[in-house]
PDB file with one MODEL, atoms N, CA, C and O in Angstrom:
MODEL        1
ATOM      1  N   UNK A   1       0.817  -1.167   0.000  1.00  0.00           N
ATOM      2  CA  UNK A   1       0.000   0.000   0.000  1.00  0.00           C
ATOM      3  C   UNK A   1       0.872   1.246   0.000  1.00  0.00           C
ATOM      4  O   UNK A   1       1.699   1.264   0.912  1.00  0.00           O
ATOM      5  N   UNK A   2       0.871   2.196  -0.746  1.00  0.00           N
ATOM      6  CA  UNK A   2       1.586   3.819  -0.807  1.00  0.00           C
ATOM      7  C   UNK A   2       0.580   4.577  -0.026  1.00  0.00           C
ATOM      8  O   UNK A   2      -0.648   4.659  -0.026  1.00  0.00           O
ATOM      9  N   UNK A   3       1.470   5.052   0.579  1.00  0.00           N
ATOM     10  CA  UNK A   3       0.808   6.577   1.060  1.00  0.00           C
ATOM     11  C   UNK A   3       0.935   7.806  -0.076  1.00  0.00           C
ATOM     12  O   UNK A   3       1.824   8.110  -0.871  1.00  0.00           O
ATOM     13  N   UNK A   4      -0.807   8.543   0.334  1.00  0.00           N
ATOM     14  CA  UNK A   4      -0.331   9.487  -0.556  1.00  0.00           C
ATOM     15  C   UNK A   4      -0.115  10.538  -0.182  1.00  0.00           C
ATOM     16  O   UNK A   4      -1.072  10.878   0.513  1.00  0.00           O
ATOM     17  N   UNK A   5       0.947  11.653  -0.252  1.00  0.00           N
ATOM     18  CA  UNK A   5       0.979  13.277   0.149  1.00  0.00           C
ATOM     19  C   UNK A   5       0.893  14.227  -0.722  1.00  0.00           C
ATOM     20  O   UNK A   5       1.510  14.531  -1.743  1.00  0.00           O
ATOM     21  N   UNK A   6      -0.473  14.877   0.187  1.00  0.00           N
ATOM     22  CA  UNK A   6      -1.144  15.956  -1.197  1.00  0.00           C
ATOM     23  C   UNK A   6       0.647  17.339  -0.859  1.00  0.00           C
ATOM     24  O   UNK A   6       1.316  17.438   0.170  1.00  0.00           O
ATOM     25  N   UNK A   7       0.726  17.699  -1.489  1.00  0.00           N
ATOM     26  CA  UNK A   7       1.488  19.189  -1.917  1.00  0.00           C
ATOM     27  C   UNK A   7       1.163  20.466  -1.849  1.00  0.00           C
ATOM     28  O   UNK A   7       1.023  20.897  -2.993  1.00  0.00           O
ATOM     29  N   UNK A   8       1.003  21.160  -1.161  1.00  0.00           N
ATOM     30  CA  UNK A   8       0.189  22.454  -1.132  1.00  0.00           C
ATOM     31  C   UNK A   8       1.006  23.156  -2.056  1.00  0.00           C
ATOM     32  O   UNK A   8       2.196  22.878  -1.914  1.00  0.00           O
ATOM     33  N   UNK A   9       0.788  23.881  -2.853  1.00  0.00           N
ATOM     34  CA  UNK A   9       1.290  25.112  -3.860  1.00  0.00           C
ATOM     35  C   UNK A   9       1.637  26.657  -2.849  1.00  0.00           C
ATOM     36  O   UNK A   9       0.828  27.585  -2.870  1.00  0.00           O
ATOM     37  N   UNK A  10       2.523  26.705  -2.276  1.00  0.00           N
ATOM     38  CA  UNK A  10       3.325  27.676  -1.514  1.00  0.00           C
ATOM     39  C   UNK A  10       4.216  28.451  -1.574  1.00  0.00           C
ATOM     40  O   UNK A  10       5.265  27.807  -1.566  1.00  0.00           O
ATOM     41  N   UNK A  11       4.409  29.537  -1.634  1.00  0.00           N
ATOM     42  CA  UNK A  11       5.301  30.528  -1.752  1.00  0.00           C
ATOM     43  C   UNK A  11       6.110  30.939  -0.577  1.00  0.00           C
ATOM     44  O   UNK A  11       5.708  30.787   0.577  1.00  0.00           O
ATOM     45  N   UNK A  12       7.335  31.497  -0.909  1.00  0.00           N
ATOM     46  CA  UNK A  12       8.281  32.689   0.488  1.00  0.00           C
ATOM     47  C   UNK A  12       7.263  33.900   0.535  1.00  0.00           C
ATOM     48  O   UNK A  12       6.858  34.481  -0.473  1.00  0.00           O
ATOM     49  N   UNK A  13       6.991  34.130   1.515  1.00  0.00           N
ATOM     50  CA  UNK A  13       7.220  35.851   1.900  1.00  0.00           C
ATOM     51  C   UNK A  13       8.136  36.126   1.047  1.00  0.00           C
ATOM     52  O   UNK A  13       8.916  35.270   0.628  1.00  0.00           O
ATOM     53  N   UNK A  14       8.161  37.970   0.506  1.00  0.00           N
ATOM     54  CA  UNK A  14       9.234  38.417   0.808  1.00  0.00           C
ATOM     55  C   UNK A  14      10.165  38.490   1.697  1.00  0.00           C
ATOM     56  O   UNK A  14      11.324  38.213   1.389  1.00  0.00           O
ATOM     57  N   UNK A  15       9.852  38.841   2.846  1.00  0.00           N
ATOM     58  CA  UNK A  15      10.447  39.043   4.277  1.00  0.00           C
ATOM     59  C   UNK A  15      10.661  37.473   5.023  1.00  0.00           C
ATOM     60  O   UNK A  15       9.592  37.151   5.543  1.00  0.00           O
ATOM     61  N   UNK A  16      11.425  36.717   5.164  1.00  0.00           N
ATOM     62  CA  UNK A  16      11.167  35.946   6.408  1.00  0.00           C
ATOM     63  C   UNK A  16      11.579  36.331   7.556  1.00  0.00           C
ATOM     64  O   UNK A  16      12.559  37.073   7.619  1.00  0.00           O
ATOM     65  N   UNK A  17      10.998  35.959   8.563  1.00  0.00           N
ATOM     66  CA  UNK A  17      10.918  36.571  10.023  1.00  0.00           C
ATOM     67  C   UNK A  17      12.381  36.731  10.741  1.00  0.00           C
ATOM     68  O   UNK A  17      13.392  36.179  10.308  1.00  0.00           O
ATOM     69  N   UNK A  18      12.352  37.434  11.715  1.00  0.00           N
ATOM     70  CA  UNK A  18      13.696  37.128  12.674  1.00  0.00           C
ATOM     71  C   UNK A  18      13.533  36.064  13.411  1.00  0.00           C
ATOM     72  O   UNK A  18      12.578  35.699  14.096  1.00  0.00           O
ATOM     73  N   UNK A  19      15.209  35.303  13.075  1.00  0.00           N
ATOM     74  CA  UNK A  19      15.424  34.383  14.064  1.00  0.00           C
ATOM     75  C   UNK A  19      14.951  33.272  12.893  1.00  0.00           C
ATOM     76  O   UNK A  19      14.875  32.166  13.430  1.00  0.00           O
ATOM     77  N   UNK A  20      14.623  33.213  11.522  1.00  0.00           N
ATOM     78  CA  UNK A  20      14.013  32.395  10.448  1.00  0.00           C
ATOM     79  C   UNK A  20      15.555  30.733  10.532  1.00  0.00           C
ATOM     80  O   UNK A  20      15.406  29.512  10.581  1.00  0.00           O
ATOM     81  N   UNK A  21      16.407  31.328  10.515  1.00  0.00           N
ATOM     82  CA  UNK A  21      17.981  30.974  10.403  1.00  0.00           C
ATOM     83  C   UNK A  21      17.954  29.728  11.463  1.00  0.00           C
ATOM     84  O   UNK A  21      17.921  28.533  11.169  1.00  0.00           O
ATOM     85  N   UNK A  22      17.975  30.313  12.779  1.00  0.00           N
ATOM     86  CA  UNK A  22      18.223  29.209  13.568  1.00  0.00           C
ATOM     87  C   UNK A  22      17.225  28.465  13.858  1.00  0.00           C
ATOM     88  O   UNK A  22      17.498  27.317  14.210  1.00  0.00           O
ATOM     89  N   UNK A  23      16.148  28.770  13.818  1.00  0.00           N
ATOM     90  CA  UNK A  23      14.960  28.031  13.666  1.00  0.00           C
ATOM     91  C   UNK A  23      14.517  26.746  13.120  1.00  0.00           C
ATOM     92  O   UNK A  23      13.908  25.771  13.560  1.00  0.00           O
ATOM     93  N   UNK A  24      15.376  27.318  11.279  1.00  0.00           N
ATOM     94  CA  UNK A  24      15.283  26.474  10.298  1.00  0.00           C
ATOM     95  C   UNK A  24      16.411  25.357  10.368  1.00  0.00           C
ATOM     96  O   UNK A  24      16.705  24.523   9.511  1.00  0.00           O
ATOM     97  N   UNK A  25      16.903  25.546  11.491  1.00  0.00           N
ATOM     98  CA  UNK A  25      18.775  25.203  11.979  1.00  0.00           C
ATOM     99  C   UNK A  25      18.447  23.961  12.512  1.00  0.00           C
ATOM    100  O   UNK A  25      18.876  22.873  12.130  1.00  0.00           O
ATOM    101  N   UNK A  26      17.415  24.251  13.702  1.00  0.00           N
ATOM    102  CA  UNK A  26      17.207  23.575  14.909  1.00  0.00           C
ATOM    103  C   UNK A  26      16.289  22.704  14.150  1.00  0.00           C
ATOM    104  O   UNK A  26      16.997  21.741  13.853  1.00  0.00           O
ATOM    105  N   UNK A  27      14.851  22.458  13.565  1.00  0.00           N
ATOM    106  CA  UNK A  27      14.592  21.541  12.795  1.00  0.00           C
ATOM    107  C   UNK A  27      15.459  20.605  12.123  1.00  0.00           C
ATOM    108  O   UNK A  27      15.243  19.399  12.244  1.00  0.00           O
ATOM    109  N   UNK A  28      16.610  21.120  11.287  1.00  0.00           N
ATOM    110  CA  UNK A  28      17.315  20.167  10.416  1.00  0.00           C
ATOM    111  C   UNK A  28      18.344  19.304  11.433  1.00  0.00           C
ATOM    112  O   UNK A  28      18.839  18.203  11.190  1.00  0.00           O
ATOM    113  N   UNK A  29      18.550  20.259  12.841  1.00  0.00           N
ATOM    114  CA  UNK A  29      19.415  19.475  13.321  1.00  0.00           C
ATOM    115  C   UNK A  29      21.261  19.975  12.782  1.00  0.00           C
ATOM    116  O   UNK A  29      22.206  19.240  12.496  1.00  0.00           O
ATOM    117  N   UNK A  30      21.189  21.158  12.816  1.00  0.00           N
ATOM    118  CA  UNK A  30      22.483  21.436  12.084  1.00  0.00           C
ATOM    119  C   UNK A  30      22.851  22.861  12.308  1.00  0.00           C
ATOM    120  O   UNK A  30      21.958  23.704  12.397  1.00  0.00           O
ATOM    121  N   UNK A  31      24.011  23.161  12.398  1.00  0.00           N
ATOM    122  CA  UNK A  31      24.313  24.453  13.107  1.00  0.00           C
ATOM    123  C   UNK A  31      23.845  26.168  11.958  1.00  0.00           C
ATOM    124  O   UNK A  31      23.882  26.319  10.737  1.00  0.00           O
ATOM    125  N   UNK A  32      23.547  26.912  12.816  1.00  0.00           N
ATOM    126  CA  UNK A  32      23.030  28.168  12.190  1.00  0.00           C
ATOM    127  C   UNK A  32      23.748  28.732  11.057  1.00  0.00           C
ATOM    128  O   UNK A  32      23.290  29.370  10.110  1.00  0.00           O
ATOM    129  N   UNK A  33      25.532  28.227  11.430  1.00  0.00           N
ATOM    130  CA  UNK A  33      26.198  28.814  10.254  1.00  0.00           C
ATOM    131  C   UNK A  33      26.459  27.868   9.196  1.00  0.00           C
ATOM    132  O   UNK A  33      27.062  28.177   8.168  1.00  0.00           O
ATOM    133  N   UNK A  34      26.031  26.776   9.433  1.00  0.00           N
ATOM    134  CA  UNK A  34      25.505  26.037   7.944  1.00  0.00           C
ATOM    135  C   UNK A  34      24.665  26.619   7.167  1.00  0.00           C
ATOM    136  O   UNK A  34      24.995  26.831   6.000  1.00  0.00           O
ATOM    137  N   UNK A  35      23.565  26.953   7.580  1.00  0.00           N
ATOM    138  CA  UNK A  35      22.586  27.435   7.094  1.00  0.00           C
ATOM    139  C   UNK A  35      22.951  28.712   6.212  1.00  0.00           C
ATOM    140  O   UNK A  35      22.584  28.780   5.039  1.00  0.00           O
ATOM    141  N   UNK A  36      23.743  29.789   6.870  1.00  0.00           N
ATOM    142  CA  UNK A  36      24.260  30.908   6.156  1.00  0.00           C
ATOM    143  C   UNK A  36      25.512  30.591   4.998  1.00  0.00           C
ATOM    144  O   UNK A  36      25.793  31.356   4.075  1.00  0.00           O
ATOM    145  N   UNK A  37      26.102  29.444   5.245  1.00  0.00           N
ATOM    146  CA  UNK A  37      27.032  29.404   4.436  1.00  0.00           C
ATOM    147  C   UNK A  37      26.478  28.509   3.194  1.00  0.00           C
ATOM    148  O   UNK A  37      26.922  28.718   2.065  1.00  0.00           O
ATOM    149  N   UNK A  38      25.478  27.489   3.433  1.00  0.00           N
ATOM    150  CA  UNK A  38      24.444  27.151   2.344  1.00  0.00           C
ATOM    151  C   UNK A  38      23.262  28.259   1.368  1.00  0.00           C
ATOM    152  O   UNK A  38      22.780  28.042   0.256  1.00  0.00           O
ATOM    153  N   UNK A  39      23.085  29.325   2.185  1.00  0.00           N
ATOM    154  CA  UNK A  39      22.408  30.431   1.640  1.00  0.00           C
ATOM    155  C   UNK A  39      23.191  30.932   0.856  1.00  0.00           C
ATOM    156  O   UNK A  39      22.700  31.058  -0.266  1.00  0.00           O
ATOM    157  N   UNK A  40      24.594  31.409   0.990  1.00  0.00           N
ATOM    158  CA  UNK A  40      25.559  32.352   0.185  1.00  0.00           C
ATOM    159  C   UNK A  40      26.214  30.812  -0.603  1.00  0.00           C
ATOM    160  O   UNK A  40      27.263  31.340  -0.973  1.00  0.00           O
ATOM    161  N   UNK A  41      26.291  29.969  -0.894  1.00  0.00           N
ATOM    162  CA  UNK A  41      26.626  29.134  -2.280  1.00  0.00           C
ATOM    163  C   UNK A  41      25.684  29.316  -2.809  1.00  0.00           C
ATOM    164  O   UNK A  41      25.820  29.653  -3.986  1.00  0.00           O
ATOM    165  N   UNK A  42      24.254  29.204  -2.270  1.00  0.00           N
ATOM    166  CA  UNK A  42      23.071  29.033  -3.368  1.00  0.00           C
ATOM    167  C   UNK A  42      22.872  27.407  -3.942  1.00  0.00           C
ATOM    168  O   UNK A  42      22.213  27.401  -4.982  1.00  0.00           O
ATOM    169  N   UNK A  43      23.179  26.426  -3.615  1.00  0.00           N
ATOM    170  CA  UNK A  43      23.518  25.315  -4.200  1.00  0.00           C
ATOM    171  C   UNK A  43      23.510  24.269  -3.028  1.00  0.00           C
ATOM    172  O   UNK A  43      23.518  24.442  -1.810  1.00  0.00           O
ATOM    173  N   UNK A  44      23.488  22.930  -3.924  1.00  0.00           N
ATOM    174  CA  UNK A  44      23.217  21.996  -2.954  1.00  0.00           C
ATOM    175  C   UNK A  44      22.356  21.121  -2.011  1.00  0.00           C
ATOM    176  O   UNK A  44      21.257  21.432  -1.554  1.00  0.00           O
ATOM    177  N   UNK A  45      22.942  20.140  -1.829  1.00  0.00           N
ATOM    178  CA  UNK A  45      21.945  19.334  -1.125  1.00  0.00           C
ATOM    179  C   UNK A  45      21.304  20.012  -0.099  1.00  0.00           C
ATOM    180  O   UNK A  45      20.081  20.144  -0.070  1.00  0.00           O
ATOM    181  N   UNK A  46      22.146  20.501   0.846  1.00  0.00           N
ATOM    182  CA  UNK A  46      22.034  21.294   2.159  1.00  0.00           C
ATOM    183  C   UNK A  46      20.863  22.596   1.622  1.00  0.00           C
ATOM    184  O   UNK A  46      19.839  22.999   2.173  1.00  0.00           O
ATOM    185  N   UNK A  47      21.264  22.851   0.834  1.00  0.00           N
ATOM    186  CA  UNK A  47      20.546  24.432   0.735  1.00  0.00           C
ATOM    187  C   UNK A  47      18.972  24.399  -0.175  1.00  0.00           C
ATOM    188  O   UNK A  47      18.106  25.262  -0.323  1.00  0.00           O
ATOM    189  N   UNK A  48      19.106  22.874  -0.708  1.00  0.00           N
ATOM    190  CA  UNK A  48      17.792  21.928  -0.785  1.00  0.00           C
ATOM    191  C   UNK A  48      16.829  21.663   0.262  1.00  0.00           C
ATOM    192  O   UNK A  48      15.631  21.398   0.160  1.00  0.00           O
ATOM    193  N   UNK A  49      17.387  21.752   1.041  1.00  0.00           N
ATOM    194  CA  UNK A  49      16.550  21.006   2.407  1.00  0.00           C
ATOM    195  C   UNK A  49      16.243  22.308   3.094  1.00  0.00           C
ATOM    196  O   UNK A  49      15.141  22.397   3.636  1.00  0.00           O
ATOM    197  N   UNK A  50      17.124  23.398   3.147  1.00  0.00           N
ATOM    198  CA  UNK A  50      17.079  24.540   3.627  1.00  0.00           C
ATOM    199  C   UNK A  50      15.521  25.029   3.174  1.00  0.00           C
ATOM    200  O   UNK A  50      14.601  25.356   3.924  1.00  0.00           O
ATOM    201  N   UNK A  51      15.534  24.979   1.898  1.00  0.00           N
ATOM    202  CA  UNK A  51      14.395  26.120   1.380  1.00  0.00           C
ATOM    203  C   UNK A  51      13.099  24.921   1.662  1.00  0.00           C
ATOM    204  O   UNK A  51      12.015  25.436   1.934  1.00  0.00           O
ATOM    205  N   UNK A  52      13.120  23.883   1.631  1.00  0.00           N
ATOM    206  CA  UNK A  52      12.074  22.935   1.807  1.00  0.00           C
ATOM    207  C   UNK A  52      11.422  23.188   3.101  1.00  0.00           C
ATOM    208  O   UNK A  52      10.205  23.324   3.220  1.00  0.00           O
ATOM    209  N   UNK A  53      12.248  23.247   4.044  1.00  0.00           N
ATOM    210  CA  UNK A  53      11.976  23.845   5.551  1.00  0.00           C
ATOM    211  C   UNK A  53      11.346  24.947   5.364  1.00  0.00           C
ATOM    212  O   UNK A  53      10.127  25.032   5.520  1.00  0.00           O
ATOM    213  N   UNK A  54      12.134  25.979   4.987  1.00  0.00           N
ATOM    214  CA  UNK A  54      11.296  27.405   4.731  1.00  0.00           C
ATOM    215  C   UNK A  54      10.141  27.732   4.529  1.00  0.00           C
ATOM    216  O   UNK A  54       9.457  28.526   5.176  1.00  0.00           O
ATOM    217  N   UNK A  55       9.766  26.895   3.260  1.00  0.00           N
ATOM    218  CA  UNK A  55       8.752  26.574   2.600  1.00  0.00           C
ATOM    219  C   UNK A  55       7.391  26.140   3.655  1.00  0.00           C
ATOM    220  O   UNK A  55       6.475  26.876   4.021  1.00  0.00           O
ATOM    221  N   UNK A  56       7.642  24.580   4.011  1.00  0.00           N
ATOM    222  CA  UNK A  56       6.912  23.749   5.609  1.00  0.00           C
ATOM    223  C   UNK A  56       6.702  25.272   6.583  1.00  0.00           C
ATOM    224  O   UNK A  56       5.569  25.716   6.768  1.00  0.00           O
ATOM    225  N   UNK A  57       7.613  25.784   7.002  1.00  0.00           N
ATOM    226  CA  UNK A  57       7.261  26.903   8.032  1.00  0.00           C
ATOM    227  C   UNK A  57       6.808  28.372   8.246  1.00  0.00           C
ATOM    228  O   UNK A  57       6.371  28.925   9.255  1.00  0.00           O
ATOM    229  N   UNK A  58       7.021  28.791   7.114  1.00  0.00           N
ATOM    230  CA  UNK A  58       6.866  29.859   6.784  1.00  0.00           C
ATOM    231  C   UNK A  58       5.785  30.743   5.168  1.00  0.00           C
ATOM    232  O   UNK A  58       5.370  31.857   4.847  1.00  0.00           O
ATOM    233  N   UNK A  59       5.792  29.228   4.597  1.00  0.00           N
ATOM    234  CA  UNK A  59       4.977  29.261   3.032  1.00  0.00           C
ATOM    235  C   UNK A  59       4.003  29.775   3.217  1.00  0.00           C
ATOM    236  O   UNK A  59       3.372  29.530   4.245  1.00  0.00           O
ATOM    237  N   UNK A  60       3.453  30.856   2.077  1.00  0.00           N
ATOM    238  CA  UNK A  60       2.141  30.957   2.174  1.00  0.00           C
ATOM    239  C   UNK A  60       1.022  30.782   1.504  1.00  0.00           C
ATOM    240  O   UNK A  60       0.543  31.637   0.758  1.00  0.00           O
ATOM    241  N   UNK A  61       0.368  29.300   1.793  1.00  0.00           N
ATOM    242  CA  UNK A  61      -0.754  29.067   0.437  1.00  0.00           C
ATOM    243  C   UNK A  61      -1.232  29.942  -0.644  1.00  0.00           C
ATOM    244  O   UNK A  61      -1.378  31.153  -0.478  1.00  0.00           O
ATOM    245  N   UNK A  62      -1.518  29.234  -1.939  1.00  0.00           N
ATOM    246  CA  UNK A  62      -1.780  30.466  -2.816  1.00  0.00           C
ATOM    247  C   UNK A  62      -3.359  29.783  -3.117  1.00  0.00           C
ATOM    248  O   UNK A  62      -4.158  30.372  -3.845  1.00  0.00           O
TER     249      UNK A  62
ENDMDL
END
């Protein structure tokens, strides 16, 4: 049997909140300046998972 997961269609804010960083840190389980040093490559697995989080916490249905 598969499970199925519906997808909501979600956007960033412009703005994400203060404190968005370690937040998104403490979910993944991984230090805050990962997170910043995955933001400034732009790239990557890490910075994959980054915006996926973002997305889960902060998205806003359209």
């Amino acid at each position: 049997m598969r499970k199925t997961i519906i997808v909501k269609k979600t956007t960033l804010p412009p703005f994400l909140p203060h404190g968005w960083k370690k937040k998104t840190a403490e979910v993944l389980g991984i230090h805050p300046n990962t997170v910043k040093n995955a933001l400034h490559a732009g790239k990557g697995e890490t910075f994959e998972r980054i915006k996926k989080v973002a997305l889960e916490l902060y998205g806003d249905e359209k």
